[in-house]
XYZ file of C-alpha atoms in Angstrom:
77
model
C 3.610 15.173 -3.719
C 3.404 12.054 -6.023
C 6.525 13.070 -7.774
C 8.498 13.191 -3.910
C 6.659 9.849 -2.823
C 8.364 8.514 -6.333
C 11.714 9.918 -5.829
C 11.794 8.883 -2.341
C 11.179 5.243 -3.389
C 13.538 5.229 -5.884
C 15.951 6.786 -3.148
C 15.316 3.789 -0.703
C 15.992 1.283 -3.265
C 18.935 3.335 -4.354
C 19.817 2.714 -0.615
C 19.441 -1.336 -0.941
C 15.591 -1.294 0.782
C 13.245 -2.992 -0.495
C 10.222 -0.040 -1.050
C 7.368 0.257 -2.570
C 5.020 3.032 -3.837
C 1.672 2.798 -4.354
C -1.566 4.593 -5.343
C -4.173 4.817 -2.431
C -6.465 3.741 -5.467
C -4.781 0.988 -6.178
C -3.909 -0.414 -2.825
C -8.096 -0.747 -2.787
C -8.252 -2.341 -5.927
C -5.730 -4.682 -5.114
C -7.693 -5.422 -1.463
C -10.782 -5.732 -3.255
C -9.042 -8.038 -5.696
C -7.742 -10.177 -3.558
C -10.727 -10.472 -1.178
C -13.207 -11.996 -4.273
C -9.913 -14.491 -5.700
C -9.532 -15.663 -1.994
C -5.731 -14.579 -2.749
C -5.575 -12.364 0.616
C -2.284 -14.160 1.541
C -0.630 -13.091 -1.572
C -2.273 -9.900 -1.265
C -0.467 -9.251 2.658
C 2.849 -10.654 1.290
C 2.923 -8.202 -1.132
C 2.227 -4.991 0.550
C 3.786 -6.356 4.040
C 7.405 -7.668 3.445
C 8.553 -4.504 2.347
C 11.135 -1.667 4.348
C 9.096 1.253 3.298
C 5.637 1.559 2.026
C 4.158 4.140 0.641
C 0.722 4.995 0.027
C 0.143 8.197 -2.291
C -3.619 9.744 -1.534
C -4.841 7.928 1.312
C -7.679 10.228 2.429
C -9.292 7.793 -0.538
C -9.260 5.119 2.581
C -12.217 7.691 4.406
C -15.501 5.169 3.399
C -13.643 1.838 2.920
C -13.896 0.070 5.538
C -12.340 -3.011 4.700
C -9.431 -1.512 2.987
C -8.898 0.979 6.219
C -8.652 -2.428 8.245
C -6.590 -4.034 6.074
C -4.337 -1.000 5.826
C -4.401 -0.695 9.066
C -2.840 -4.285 9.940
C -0.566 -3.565 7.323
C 0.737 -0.524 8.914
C 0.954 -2.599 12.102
C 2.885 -5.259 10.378
């Protein structure tokens, strides 16, 4: 599934969209990250001003609270 998450990125860019694909791991390192550097705001426009987002693994979201919220909001946005 990471390989089609990949190829479908590369697809939507292909297509002119701005997408991005990332690693549910990651996407909680980079909360976390953010959160201690006070850089949340960078954090949001990152992940939020995109056409298509893509989170590979996120059943690694199940007992993070603040990364579920965050995601969350993100999906909203």
């Amino acid at each position: 599934k990471t390989h089609l998450l990949m190829s479908l990125a590369h697809a939507f860019r292909a297509r002119g969209l701005k997408a991005l694909y990332a690693r549910a791991e990651t996407f909680t390192n980079h909360v976390v990250s953010a959160i201690r550097a006070g850089e949340m705001s960078i954090f949001r426009q990152t992940y939020r001003n995109v056409d298509v987002l893509l989170i590979d693994d996120v059943h690694v979201f199940s007992r993070k609270g603040a990364t579920q919220e965050e995601f969350f909001h993100t999906f909203n946005t």
